Short mmCIF file of C-alpha atoms and ligand atoms in Angstrom, two decimals:
data_model
loop_
_atom_site.label_atom_id
_atom_site.label_comp_id
_atom_site.label_asym_id
_atom_site.label_seq_id
_atom_site.Cartn_x
_atom_site.Cartn_y
_atom_site.Cartn_z
CA MET A 10 0.00 0.00 0.00
CA ALA A 11 1.30 3.42 -0.97
CA ASP A 12 0.77 5.53 2.16
CA PRO A 13 -1.64 4.28 4.83
CA LYS A 14 -2.65 7.86 5.60
CA GLY A 15 -2.47 9.27 2.07
CA PHE A 16 -6.22 9.47 1.60
CA LEU A 17 -6.58 11.28 4.94
CA THR A 18 -3.74 13.72 4.27
CA HIS A 19 -4.20 14.73 0.65
CA ASP A 20 -7.19 15.99 -1.33
CA ARG A 21 -7.83 14.93 -4.90
CA GLU A 22 -6.03 17.27 -7.30
CA LEU A 23 -5.86 17.32 -11.10
CA PRO A 24 -3.66 19.39 -13.41
CA ALA A 25 -4.99 22.83 -14.26
CA ARG A 26 -6.42 23.50 -17.70
CA ARG A 27 -4.59 26.21 -19.64
CA PRO A 28 -6.48 29.53 -19.50
CA VAL A 29 -9.43 29.55 -21.88
CA ASP A 30 -8.36 32.65 -23.81
CA VAL A 31 -4.94 31.09 -24.42
CA ARG A 32 -5.95 27.55 -25.32
CA ILE A 33 -8.68 28.47 -27.79
CA ARG A 34 -6.00 30.12 -29.92
CA ASP A 35 -4.33 26.79 -30.59
CA TRP A 36 -5.27 23.12 -31.01
CA ARG A 37 -2.94 21.64 -28.42
CA GLU A 38 -4.15 19.58 -25.47
CA VAL A 39 -5.80 21.73 -22.84
CA TYR A 40 -4.04 20.51 -19.68
CA GLU A 41 -0.91 21.95 -18.04
CA ASP A 42 1.86 19.59 -16.93
CA PHE A 43 1.40 17.97 -13.52
CA PRO A 44 4.51 18.17 -11.30
CA ALA A 45 5.85 14.80 -10.08
CA PRO A 46 5.48 15.55 -6.32
CA LYS A 47 1.78 16.28 -6.84
CA LEU A 48 1.32 13.03 -8.72
CA THR A 49 3.03 11.06 -5.93
CA LYS A 50 0.53 12.55 -3.48
CA GLN A 51 -2.35 11.54 -5.71
CA ALA A 52 -1.04 7.97 -6.01
CA SER A 53 -0.60 7.87 -2.23
CA ARG A 54 -4.37 8.36 -1.77
CA CYS A 55 -5.01 4.79 -2.96
CA MET A 56 -6.10 2.60 -0.03
CA ASP A 57 -5.09 -0.71 -1.70
CA CYS A 58 -8.58 -2.00 -0.96
CA GLY A 59 -9.11 -5.64 -0.07
CA ILE A 60 -11.73 -5.66 -2.81
CA PRO A 61 -10.54 -3.02 -5.29
CA PHE A 62 -13.78 -1.96 -6.94
CA CYS A 63 -11.76 0.13 -9.41
CA HIS A 64 -10.87 -3.22 -11.08
CA ASN A 65 -14.55 -3.97 -11.59
CA GLY A 66 -15.26 -0.52 -12.98
CA CYS A 67 -12.61 -0.96 -15.67
CA PRO A 68 -13.41 -3.47 -18.44
CA LEU A 69 -9.68 -3.96 -18.98
CA GLY A 70 -9.26 -5.07 -15.37
CA ASN A 71 -6.41 -2.56 -14.94
CA LEU A 72 -4.23 -3.39 -11.90
CA ILE A 73 -4.81 0.04 -10.42
CA PRO A 74 -3.69 -0.32 -6.78
CA GLU A 75 -0.48 -1.97 -7.96
CA TRP A 76 0.53 0.89 -10.19
CA ASN A 77 -0.57 3.51 -7.68
CA ASP A 78 1.83 1.92 -5.20
CA LEU A 79 4.64 1.70 -7.76
CA VAL A 80 4.25 5.37 -8.72
CA TYR A 81 4.30 6.35 -5.04
CA ARG A 82 7.59 4.43 -4.75
CA HIS A 83 8.94 5.99 -7.98
CA ASP A 84 9.28 2.55 -9.59
CA TRP A 85 8.10 3.81 -12.98
CA ARG A 86 9.64 0.94 -14.89
CA GLU A 87 7.62 -1.69 -13.06
CA ALA A 88 4.55 0.58 -13.16
CA ILE A 89 4.50 0.60 -16.98
CA GLU A 90 4.93 -3.19 -17.03
CA ARG A 91 1.86 -3.60 -14.82
CA LEU A 92 -0.10 -1.05 -16.86
CA HIS A 93 0.78 -2.61 -20.20
CA ALA A 94 -0.13 -6.03 -18.79
CA THR A 95 -3.81 -5.15 -19.19
CA ASN A 96 -3.93 -2.17 -21.57
CA ASN A 97 -2.26 -1.86 -24.98
CA PHE A 98 -2.84 1.88 -25.22
CA PRO A 99 -2.90 3.68 -21.85
CA GLU A 100 -1.96 6.93 -23.62
CA PHE A 101 -5.44 6.87 -25.24
CA THR A 102 -7.49 5.85 -22.20
CA GLY A 103 -5.41 8.03 -19.84
CA ARG A 104 -6.45 11.06 -21.90
CA LEU A 105 -9.90 10.17 -23.17
CA CYS A 106 -11.60 7.67 -20.90
CA PRO A 107 -14.49 8.94 -18.75
CA ALA A 108 -12.91 6.72 -16.09
CA PRO A 109 -15.50 4.24 -14.85
CA CYS A 110 -12.69 3.08 -12.53
CA GLU A 111 -12.89 6.40 -10.69
CA ALA A 112 -16.69 6.16 -10.45
CA ALA A 113 -16.18 2.73 -8.80
CA CYS A 114 -13.26 3.75 -6.54
CA VAL A 115 -14.04 2.89 -2.89
CA LEU A 116 -12.71 6.26 -1.74
CA GLY A 117 -15.55 7.81 -3.73
CA ILE A 118 -18.12 6.52 -1.22
CA ASN A 119 -17.51 9.42 1.14
CA SER A 120 -14.69 11.41 -0.48
CA ASP A 121 -13.26 12.22 -3.90
CA PRO A 122 -11.95 9.16 -5.77
CA VAL A 123 -8.29 8.52 -6.49
CA ALA A 124 -7.10 10.41 -9.61
CA ILE A 125 -6.54 7.06 -11.36
CA LYS A 126 -6.67 8.37 -14.91
CA ARG A 127 -4.02 11.01 -14.21
CA VAL A 128 -1.69 8.44 -12.69
CA GLU A 129 -2.25 6.22 -15.74
CA VAL A 130 -1.35 8.88 -18.29
CA GLU A 131 1.72 10.00 -16.36
CA ILE A 132 3.03 6.41 -16.25
CA ILE A 133 2.78 5.92 -20.02
CA ASP A 134 4.08 9.40 -20.87
CA HIS A 135 7.04 8.80 -18.57
CA ALA A 136 7.66 5.41 -20.21
CA PHE A 137 7.68 6.91 -23.72
CA ALA A 138 9.97 9.72 -22.57
CA GLU A 139 12.41 7.19 -21.07
CA GLY A 140 12.39 5.05 -24.23
CA TRP A 141 10.86 2.06 -22.45
CA VAL A 142 8.06 1.53 -24.98
CA THR A 143 9.94 -0.64 -27.42
CA PRO A 144 8.71 -3.13 -30.06
CA GLN A 145 7.89 -6.60 -28.73
CA PRO A 146 8.11 -8.83 -31.80
CA ALA A 147 6.90 -12.41 -31.51
CA ALA A 148 9.54 -14.98 -30.65
CA ARG A 149 8.13 -17.32 -33.29
CA ARG A 150 5.89 -16.82 -36.32
CA THR A 151 2.89 -19.04 -37.08
CA ALA A 152 2.52 -18.24 -40.83
CA LYS A 153 -1.21 -17.67 -40.22
CA LYS A 154 -2.67 -14.56 -41.84
CA VAL A 155 -5.24 -12.31 -40.14
CA ALA A 156 -7.09 -9.35 -41.67
CA VAL A 157 -8.32 -6.65 -39.29
CA VAL A 158 -10.94 -4.40 -40.91
CA GLY A 159 -11.04 -0.98 -39.26
CA SER A 160 -8.23 0.73 -37.36
CA GLY A 161 -9.96 2.20 -34.29
CA PRO A 162 -8.94 1.16 -30.79
CA ALA A 163 -10.62 -2.26 -31.11
CA GLY A 164 -8.84 -3.12 -34.37
CA LEU A 165 -5.50 -1.81 -33.14
CA ALA A 166 -5.70 -3.76 -29.87
CA ALA A 167 -6.64 -6.97 -31.70
CA ALA A 168 -3.86 -6.39 -34.25
CA GLN A 169 -1.19 -5.80 -31.63
CA GLN A 170 -2.16 -8.87 -29.62
CA LEU A 171 -2.28 -11.11 -32.70
CA THR A 172 1.00 -9.82 -34.14
CA ARG A 173 2.70 -10.45 -30.83
CA ALA A 174 1.23 -13.97 -30.86
CA GLY A 175 3.16 -14.56 -34.11
CA HIS A 176 0.45 -14.12 -36.76
CA ASP A 177 0.85 -12.02 -39.92
CA VAL A 178 -1.64 -9.20 -39.39
CA VAL A 179 -2.82 -6.67 -41.96
CA VAL A 180 -5.01 -3.78 -40.76
CA PHE A 181 -7.26 -2.32 -43.46
CA GLU A 182 -8.68 1.19 -43.11
CA ARG A 183 -10.88 3.04 -45.57
CA ALA A 184 -9.78 6.47 -44.32
CA ASP A 185 -6.44 7.87 -45.43
CA ALA A 186 -4.90 7.47 -41.98
CA ILE A 187 -4.96 4.90 -39.19
CA GLY A 188 -6.77 5.41 -35.88
CA GLY A 189 -10.56 5.28 -36.41
CA LEU A 190 -12.38 7.80 -34.24
CA LEU A 191 -9.15 8.51 -32.38
CA ARG A 192 -7.80 10.00 -35.61
CA TYR A 193 -10.70 11.79 -37.26
CA GLY A 194 -13.44 11.99 -34.61
CA ILE A 195 -11.69 13.13 -31.45
CA PRO A 196 -10.09 16.57 -31.81
CA GLU A 197 -6.44 17.40 -31.25
CA PHE A 198 -7.22 19.47 -28.14
CA LYS A 199 -8.43 16.28 -26.40
CA MET A 200 -5.60 14.08 -27.67
CA GLU A 201 -2.76 15.18 -29.92
CA LYS A 202 -2.39 12.83 -32.88
CA ARG A 203 1.33 12.35 -32.18
CA HIS A 204 0.25 9.89 -29.47
CA ILE A 205 -1.34 7.68 -32.13
CA ASP A 206 1.64 7.99 -34.47
CA ARG A 207 4.25 6.91 -31.95
CA ARG A 208 2.17 3.86 -30.98
CA LEU A 209 1.82 2.96 -34.66
CA ASP A 210 5.61 3.16 -35.01
CA GLN A 211 5.88 0.50 -32.31
CA MET A 212 3.24 -1.66 -34.00
CA ARG A 213 4.93 -1.43 -37.43
CA ALA A 214 8.26 -2.38 -35.88
CA GLU A 215 6.56 -5.43 -34.34
CA GLY A 216 5.38 -6.46 -37.81
CA THR A 217 1.78 -5.25 -38.10
CA GLU A 218 1.07 -4.09 -41.65
CA PHE A 219 -1.28 -1.15 -42.30
CA ARG A 220 -3.14 -0.50 -45.55
CA THR A 221 -5.08 2.79 -45.70
CA SER A 222 -7.66 4.05 -48.22
CA VAL A 223 -9.00 0.53 -48.70
CA ASP A 224 -12.77 0.21 -48.35
CA VAL A 225 -13.10 -3.47 -47.60
CA GLY A 226 -16.15 -4.94 -49.32
CA VAL A 227 -15.60 -2.58 -52.26
CA ASP A 228 -11.87 -2.29 -53.03
CA ILE A 229 -11.33 -5.85 -51.77
CA THR A 230 -14.36 -8.10 -51.83
CA ALA A 231 -15.43 -10.21 -48.88
CA ALA A 232 -14.60 -13.32 -50.94
CA GLN A 233 -11.07 -12.10 -51.70
CA LEU A 234 -10.54 -11.30 -48.04
CA ARG A 235 -11.61 -14.78 -46.97
CA GLU A 236 -9.43 -16.41 -49.58
CA GLU A 237 -6.31 -14.47 -48.69
CA PHE A 238 -6.60 -14.62 -44.88
CA ASP A 239 -7.04 -17.46 -42.38
CA ALA A 240 -9.14 -15.28 -40.08
CA VAL A 241 -10.84 -11.89 -40.20
CA VAL A 242 -11.56 -9.43 -37.37
CA LEU A 243 -14.32 -6.95 -38.16
CA SER A 244 -13.76 -3.73 -36.19
CA GLY A 245 -15.45 -1.16 -38.41
CA GLY A 246 -17.17 0.73 -35.59
CA ALA A 247 -20.77 1.90 -35.22
CA THR A 248 -20.70 4.52 -37.91
CA ALA A 249 -24.39 4.69 -38.90
CA TRP A 250 -25.48 8.03 -37.41
CA ARG A 251 -28.86 9.03 -36.00
CA ASP A 252 -30.47 11.78 -38.09
CA LEU A 253 -32.99 14.54 -37.35
CA PRO A 254 -35.71 14.34 -39.99
CA VAL A 255 -37.37 17.74 -39.46
CA ALA A 256 -38.29 20.40 -42.01
CA GLY A 257 -35.22 22.17 -43.38
CA ARG A 258 -32.83 19.27 -42.65
CA ASP A 259 -31.54 19.50 -46.25
CA LEU A 260 -30.49 23.14 -45.97
CA LYS A 261 -26.83 23.94 -46.55
CA GLY A 262 -24.97 24.25 -43.26
CA VAL A 263 -26.66 21.35 -41.41
CA TYR A 264 -24.12 18.57 -40.93
CA GLN A 265 -23.66 15.41 -39.00
CA ALA A 266 -20.90 15.73 -36.35
CA MET A 267 -18.91 13.08 -38.21
CA GLU A 268 -19.14 15.17 -41.39
CA TYR A 269 -17.93 18.26 -39.51
CA LEU A 270 -15.17 16.84 -37.26
CA PRO A 271 -13.03 14.78 -39.72
CA PRO A 272 -12.11 17.66 -42.08
CA ALA A 273 -11.40 19.86 -39.04
CA ASN A 274 -9.10 17.14 -37.73
CA LYS A 275 -7.28 17.06 -41.06
CA ASP A 276 -6.79 20.80 -41.45
CA PHE A 277 -7.50 22.73 -38.26
CA GLU A 278 -7.40 26.24 -39.69
CA ASN A 279 -8.78 25.76 -43.18
CA SER A 280 -11.38 23.06 -42.90
CA PRO A 281 -13.86 23.31 -45.79
CA ILE A 282 -16.72 23.22 -43.25
CA ASN A 283 -15.75 26.17 -41.14
CA ALA A 284 -17.47 27.89 -38.22
CA ARG A 285 -15.55 31.15 -38.60
CA GLY A 286 -17.86 34.12 -37.96
CA LYS A 287 -20.98 31.91 -37.80
CA HIS A 288 -23.68 31.30 -35.22
CA VAL A 289 -23.23 27.62 -34.44
CA VAL A 290 -25.77 25.27 -32.88
CA VAL A 291 -24.66 21.87 -31.63
CA ILE A 292 -27.53 19.42 -31.22
CA GLY A 293 -26.71 16.72 -28.66
CA GLY A 294 -25.29 17.09 -25.19
CA GLY A 295 -22.72 14.26 -25.14
CA ASP A 296 -18.99 13.96 -25.80
CA THR A 297 -19.37 14.28 -29.55
CA GLY A 298 -21.27 17.52 -29.05
CA ALA A 299 -18.50 18.80 -26.77
CA ASP A 300 -15.96 18.02 -29.49
CA CYS A 301 -17.99 20.07 -31.98
CA ILE A 302 -18.15 22.97 -29.50
CA GLY A 303 -14.40 23.08 -28.90
CA THR A 304 -13.73 22.83 -32.63
CA ALA A 305 -16.21 25.60 -33.55
CA ILE A 306 -14.78 27.91 -30.88
CA ARG A 307 -11.22 27.39 -32.15
CA GLN A 308 -12.39 28.08 -35.70
CA GLY A 309 -13.70 31.46 -34.51
CA ALA A 310 -17.48 30.97 -34.31
CA ALA A 311 -19.54 34.11 -33.60
CA SER A 312 -21.58 32.19 -31.03
CA VAL A 313 -22.09 28.58 -29.97
CA THR A 314 -25.22 27.08 -28.41
CA GLN A 315 -25.61 23.45 -27.36
CA LEU A 316 -29.07 21.87 -27.27
CA GLU A 317 -30.05 18.70 -25.44
CA ILE A 318 -33.47 17.05 -25.33
CA MET A 319 -32.89 15.44 -21.91
CA PRO A 320 -33.28 17.48 -18.71
CA GLN A 321 -30.08 18.82 -17.13
CA PRO A 322 -28.49 15.99 -15.12
CA PRO A 323 -27.68 16.46 -11.42
CA ALA A 324 -24.26 17.79 -10.33
CA ALA A 325 -23.77 15.06 -7.69
CA ARG A 326 -24.77 11.38 -7.50
CA PRO A 327 -28.52 11.02 -6.94
CA GLY A 328 -29.76 8.12 -4.79
CA SER A 329 -30.86 6.33 -7.94
CA GLN A 330 -27.25 6.12 -9.20
CA PRO A 331 -25.33 4.96 -6.11
CA TRP A 332 -21.63 4.06 -5.86
CA PRO A 333 -20.11 2.08 -7.63
CA THR A 334 -22.29 2.67 -10.71
CA PHE A 335 -21.20 5.05 -13.44
CA PRO A 336 -23.45 8.08 -12.84
CA ILE A 337 -24.79 10.44 -15.48
CA LEU A 338 -23.86 13.85 -14.07
CA PHE A 339 -23.70 17.44 -15.25
CA LYS A 340 -20.12 17.57 -16.53
CA THR A 341 -18.12 20.64 -17.40
CA GLU A 342 -15.64 19.44 -20.01
CA SER A 343 -12.99 21.83 -21.26
CA ALA A 344 -15.17 22.68 -24.26
CA HIS A 345 -18.09 23.59 -22.00
CA GLU A 346 -15.84 25.93 -20.04
CA GLU A 347 -14.83 27.56 -23.32
CA LEU A 348 -18.48 27.78 -24.35
CA THR A 349 -19.71 29.56 -21.23
CA ASP A 350 -16.62 31.82 -21.01
CA GLY A 351 -17.46 33.02 -24.50
CA GLY A 352 -21.07 33.79 -23.58
CA GLY A 353 -22.48 30.59 -25.12
CA ASP A 354 -25.22 28.50 -23.63
CA ARG A 355 -26.05 24.85 -22.84
CA VAL A 356 -29.82 24.52 -23.17
CA TYR A 357 -31.55 21.42 -21.77
CA ALA A 358 -35.02 19.91 -22.27
CA VAL A 359 -35.54 21.37 -25.76
CA SER A 360 -36.36 19.76 -29.08
CA THR A 361 -35.63 21.09 -32.57
CA THR A 362 -38.80 21.41 -34.64
CA GLU A 363 -37.49 23.00 -37.84
CA PHE A 364 -34.56 24.63 -39.60
CA ALA A 365 -35.28 27.90 -41.43
CA GLY A 366 -33.28 28.93 -44.48
CA ASP A 367 -32.41 32.02 -46.49
CA ALA A 368 -33.10 32.64 -50.19
CA ASP A 369 -29.91 30.75 -51.16
CA GLY A 370 -30.84 27.60 -49.30
CA ASN A 371 -28.47 28.20 -46.37
CA VAL A 372 -29.62 27.50 -42.85
CA ARG A 373 -30.37 30.78 -41.06
CA ALA A 374 -32.19 29.82 -37.86
CA LEU A 375 -33.36 26.89 -35.77
CA ARG A 376 -36.81 26.63 -34.25
CA LEU A 377 -37.14 24.79 -30.96
CA VAL A 378 -39.64 24.03 -28.27
CA GLU A 379 -39.19 23.18 -24.62
CA VAL A 380 -40.23 19.63 -23.75
CA GLU A 381 -41.29 17.62 -20.72
CA GLY A 382 -39.09 14.74 -19.54
CA PRO A 383 -38.55 11.34 -21.18
CA GLN A 384 -41.41 9.78 -19.17
CA SER A 385 -43.86 11.87 -21.20
CA GLY A 386 -42.12 11.03 -24.46
CA PHE A 387 -40.65 14.56 -24.56
CA LYS A 388 -44.07 16.20 -24.89
CA PRO A 389 -43.75 19.79 -26.22
CA ILE A 390 -44.74 22.52 -23.76
CA PRO A 391 -47.18 24.90 -25.53
CA GLY A 392 -46.09 28.52 -25.74
CA THR A 393 -42.35 27.79 -25.43
CA GLU A 394 -41.53 27.79 -29.15
CA ARG A 395 -38.72 30.11 -30.15
CA GLU A 396 -36.14 30.71 -32.88
CA ILE A 397 -32.37 31.04 -32.43
CA PRO A 398 -29.78 32.06 -35.03
CA ALA A 399 -28.08 29.06 -36.65
CA GLU A 400 -25.70 29.36 -39.60
CA LEU A 401 -23.88 26.09 -38.94
CA VAL A 402 -25.60 23.17 -37.22
CA THR A 403 -23.97 19.92 -36.15
CA LEU A 404 -26.01 16.85 -35.27
CA SER A 405 -24.39 14.83 -32.47
CA MET A 406 -27.24 12.57 -31.48
CA GLY A 407 -25.48 9.24 -31.37
CA PHE A 408 -25.05 6.26 -33.65
CA LEU A 409 -27.37 3.43 -34.57
CA GLY A 410 -24.83 0.65 -35.06
CA PRO A 411 -22.67 -0.61 -37.92
CA GLU A 412 -23.24 0.33 -41.54
CA LYS A 413 -24.75 -2.70 -43.22
CA GLY A 414 -22.85 -2.21 -46.46
CA ALA A 415 -21.26 -4.53 -49.00
CA LEU A 416 -18.79 -6.14 -46.59
CA LEU A 417 -21.31 -7.29 -43.99
CA GLN A 418 -23.86 -8.23 -46.63
CA ASP A 419 -21.43 -10.31 -48.68
CA LEU A 420 -20.02 -12.04 -45.60
CA GLY A 421 -23.57 -12.87 -44.54
CA VAL A 422 -23.12 -12.07 -40.84
CA ASP A 423 -26.06 -12.26 -38.45
CA TYR A 424 -27.15 -9.31 -36.31
CA ASP A 425 -28.28 -9.18 -32.70
CA PRO A 426 -31.67 -7.65 -31.79
CA ARG A 427 -30.06 -4.19 -31.55
CA GLY A 428 -28.67 -4.38 -35.08
CA ASN A 429 -25.03 -4.95 -34.10
CA VAL A 430 -23.01 -7.83 -35.55
CA ALA A 431 -23.79 -10.91 -33.45
CA ARG A 432 -21.00 -13.04 -31.97
CA ASP A 433 -20.45 -16.00 -29.69
CA LYS A 434 -18.33 -16.09 -26.53
CA THR A 435 -15.13 -16.22 -28.57
CA TYR A 436 -16.20 -13.10 -30.51
CA MET A 437 -16.76 -15.21 -33.65
CA THR A 438 -19.73 -14.33 -35.85
CA ASN A 439 -21.95 -16.94 -37.47
CA VAL A 440 -19.36 -17.04 -40.29
CA ASP A 441 -16.53 -19.45 -39.51
CA GLY A 442 -13.25 -17.58 -38.93
CA VAL A 443 -14.85 -14.12 -38.99
CA PHE A 444 -14.73 -12.32 -35.65
CA VAL A 445 -16.10 -8.95 -34.53
CA ALA A 446 -14.82 -6.50 -31.88
CA GLY A 447 -15.56 -2.99 -30.65
CA ASP A 448 -18.50 -0.77 -31.50
CA MET A 449 -19.41 -2.94 -34.50
CA GLY A 450 -20.42 -5.75 -32.14
CA ARG A 451 -21.27 -3.77 -28.99
CA GLY A 452 -22.87 -0.65 -30.44
CA GLN A 453 -21.68 2.87 -29.69
CA SER A 454 -19.46 2.67 -26.62
CA LEU A 455 -16.10 3.84 -25.29
CA ILE A 456 -12.43 3.47 -26.17
CA VAL A 457 -11.73 1.39 -23.08
CA TRP A 458 -14.43 -1.11 -24.05
CA ALA A 459 -13.11 -1.22 -27.62
CA ILE A 460 -9.60 -2.06 -26.40
CA ALA A 461 -10.96 -4.71 -24.04
CA GLU A 462 -12.99 -6.24 -26.87
CA GLY A 463 -10.01 -6.15 -29.24
CA ARG A 464 -7.89 -8.01 -26.69
CA ALA A 465 -10.61 -10.56 -25.97
CA ALA A 466 -11.37 -11.15 -29.66
CA ALA A 467 -7.64 -11.68 -30.31
CA SER A 468 -7.66 -14.58 -27.86
CA GLY A 469 -10.61 -16.10 -29.75
CA VAL A 470 -8.80 -15.72 -33.07
CA ASP A 471 -5.57 -17.16 -31.70
CA ARG A 472 -7.37 -20.23 -30.37
CA PHE A 473 -9.22 -20.62 -33.68
CA LEU A 474 -5.94 -20.55 -35.60
CA THR A 475 -3.74 -22.65 -33.34
CA GLY A 476 -6.09 -24.65 -31.10
CA GLU A 477 -4.90 -22.93 -27.92
CA THR A 478 -4.07 -19.46 -26.63
CA ALA A 479 -2.19 -17.68 -23.89
CA LEU A 480 -3.71 -14.32 -24.77
CA PRO A 481 -5.87 -12.62 -22.11
CA TYR A 482 -9.65 -12.53 -22.34
CA PRO A 483 -10.69 -9.52 -20.23
CA ILE A 484 -14.43 -9.42 -20.98
CA LEU A 485 -17.30 -11.47 -22.31
CA PRO A 486 -19.04 -9.92 -25.33
CA THR A 487 -22.12 -9.62 -23.12
CA ALA A 488 -20.36 -7.67 -20.32
CA ARG A 489 -21.92 -4.26 -19.70
CA PRO A 490 -20.92 -1.17 -17.68
CA LEU A 491 -22.08 -0.85 -14.07
CA VAL A 492 -25.02 1.51 -14.46
C1 FAD B 525 -16.68 12.49 -31.90
C2 FAD B 525 -16.52 11.34 -30.95
C3 FAD B 525 -15.84 11.55 -29.75
C4 FAD B 525 -15.67 10.51 -28.87
N1 FAD B 525 -14.97 10.75 -27.71
C5 FAD B 525 -14.73 9.73 -26.87
C6 FAD B 525 -13.96 9.94 -25.68
O1 FAD B 525 -13.54 11.06 -25.39
N2 FAD B 525 -13.71 8.87 -24.88
C7 FAD B 525 -14.16 7.61 -25.18
O2 FAD B 525 -13.88 6.67 -24.44
N3 FAD B 525 -14.91 7.38 -26.29
C8 FAD B 525 -15.19 8.41 -27.13
N4 FAD B 525 -15.94 8.18 -28.26
C9 FAD B 525 -16.34 6.79 -28.58
C10 FAD B 525 -15.13 6.01 -29.11
O3 FAD B 525 -14.39 6.81 -30.00
C11 FAD B 525 -15.57 4.71 -29.79
O4 FAD B 525 -16.31 3.95 -28.86
C12 FAD B 525 -14.36 3.88 -30.24
O5 FAD B 525 -13.52 4.62 -31.10
C13 FAD B 525 -14.83 2.61 -30.96
O6 FAD B 525 -13.71 1.95 -31.44
P1 FAD B 525 -13.79 0.93 -32.66
O7 FAD B 525 -12.39 0.46 -32.85
O8 FAD B 525 -14.84 -0.07 -32.39
O9 FAD B 525 -14.28 1.77 -33.91
P2 FAD B 525 -13.89 3.15 -34.57
O10 FAD B 525 -12.98 3.97 -33.72
O11 FAD B 525 -15.17 3.77 -34.98
O12 FAD B 525 -13.06 2.74 -35.86
C14 FAD B 525 -13.66 2.03 -36.90
C15 FAD B 525 -12.84 2.24 -38.16
O13 FAD B 525 -13.24 1.28 -39.13
C16 FAD B 525 -13.17 1.87 -40.41
N5 FAD B 525 -14.02 1.10 -41.32
C17 FAD B 525 -15.35 0.88 -41.23
N6 FAD B 525 -15.76 0.09 -42.25
C18 FAD B 525 -14.66 -0.18 -42.99
C19 FAD B 525 -14.45 -0.93 -44.18
N7 FAD B 525 -15.45 -1.56 -44.81
N8 FAD B 525 -13.19 -1.00 -44.70
C20 FAD B 525 -12.16 -0.38 -44.06
N9 FAD B 525 -12.30 0.35 -42.93
C21 FAD B 525 -13.54 0.44 -42.40
C22 FAD B 525 -13.69 3.27 -40.16
O14 FAD B 525 -13.25 4.15 -41.19
C23 FAD B 525 -13.05 3.60 -38.81
O15 FAD B 525 -11.80 4.23 -38.98
C24 FAD B 525 -16.18 9.22 -29.16
C25 FAD B 525 -16.90 9.02 -30.34
C26 FAD B 525 -17.09 10.07 -31.21
C27 FAD B 525 -17.88 9.85 -32.47
S1 SF4 B 526 -10.91 1.35 -5.30
FE1 SF4 B 526 -9.78 3.34 -5.22
S2 SF4 B 526 -8.74 3.30 -3.23
FE2 SF4 B 526 -9.41 1.18 -3.62
S3 SF4 B 526 -7.67 0.17 -4.62
FE3 SF4 B 526 -8.91 1.02 -6.29
S4 SF4 B 526 -8.05 3.09 -6.67
FE4 SF4 B 526 -7.27 2.41 -4.66
#
């Protein structure tokens, strides 16, 4: 145990965010550095619980008390070994995960939880800085070939595990760069892309091959894929977006979030869909909406308003969401701070009824109405209709599952009742040798779940190819968050 009195002596502390007026002038990550002595204090707050609920909160089963203790003792080398034992990419989760481990931390029952995520990211950043993250090529090759379709966190985790198990792995990606939503969904100010690139360098050196701009199912048919490879992992994400079929939806200037964010991630300053000087409305109150807000502000929007149909969530855990569940709370992400500092608004319990356009077919305004809660089916409240200026609108209302395009059709995979690709306990679909991992099988989820699924699916593939496996299997496909 780190320090038996650490949790009594030290309060939870996180690094400061850079001042809003400074950070919105660039695209770099928003957090300041966190001095080592402060981090040691944070690690010392861990109580090394007899039953560490943080383990249960994390689908990867991260060995959290162990690395808290190691950081407290400055044994960084061993800390990264323990962290990498369960997580291929702590630099992604340490920056981007909403940290269900912290929601489940025992200290959170009557105090603030351990700053687990901060400790995690400092361990991996330290390891990269020291040159400890080196390629781990397989000791022996199997001559079995595996295709991984989709290069998000699920595909990358599966690919790294399978390459290290000795298989010849090719990752196919239809975008022009590897990373899935990490690359073209999540903006630079949340995670700088250099973190993806340096991990890919390690993976290439281990022997994983990457082929970009290949739309599998079109550029390579399902039949060709099956002929060339001994096994296939489908990790194409849940990219079918939810739309808003109201009058005026076809006006110019109304985009899906995933139409708006990728070009901004490619060219920050000169994205062809640009918010500069425009009144921007972001529909949807989740993480994707926050990413649109931060992007629009950095592009120089005249104003930004975020709309959400659900009522405003509570600031602290209500009795209906007790520890150790993952509560839905009113969060102030960095983008929200930037929004309110700039005079923007987060409006809850409203529904968009119509978009109004100008003579040239450009969106000009958005009409909305206040609504009752979900129990009433979001019944409009008469007399609350109003119009707000809207020259660029982004729809961030979630995703409906995988696109059922040529690849899935030609393979002939089955779907579960929610429309995701169905799989058995080994992550294999109904098609022999074709596996599925990440959002494509689970539905829209989180990076940490995608990595856990990629690792678990890799063990299924390895056993399928060789008859046995030593690869870890962190979660069942049916495992769900503690809510
Ligand atoms: C804007 C946004 C922000 C988010 N922010 C967070 C966050 O902060 N924290 C968090 O934990 N989660 C976040 N999420 C969710 C998280 O990104 C996803 O759960 C995760 O990326 C899913 O990983 P995946 O590997 O299953 O799929 P994805 O990351 O979606 O990757 C799938 C890849 O497959 C490719 N592909 C699909 N079909 C084909 C094909 N036929 N041929 C070749 N390639 C194909 C796609 O181009 C894509 O690159 C966010 C999601 C969005 C949309
Ligand atoms: S639950 Fe919290 S205090 Fe307990 S071991 Fe995990 S991180 Fe430490």
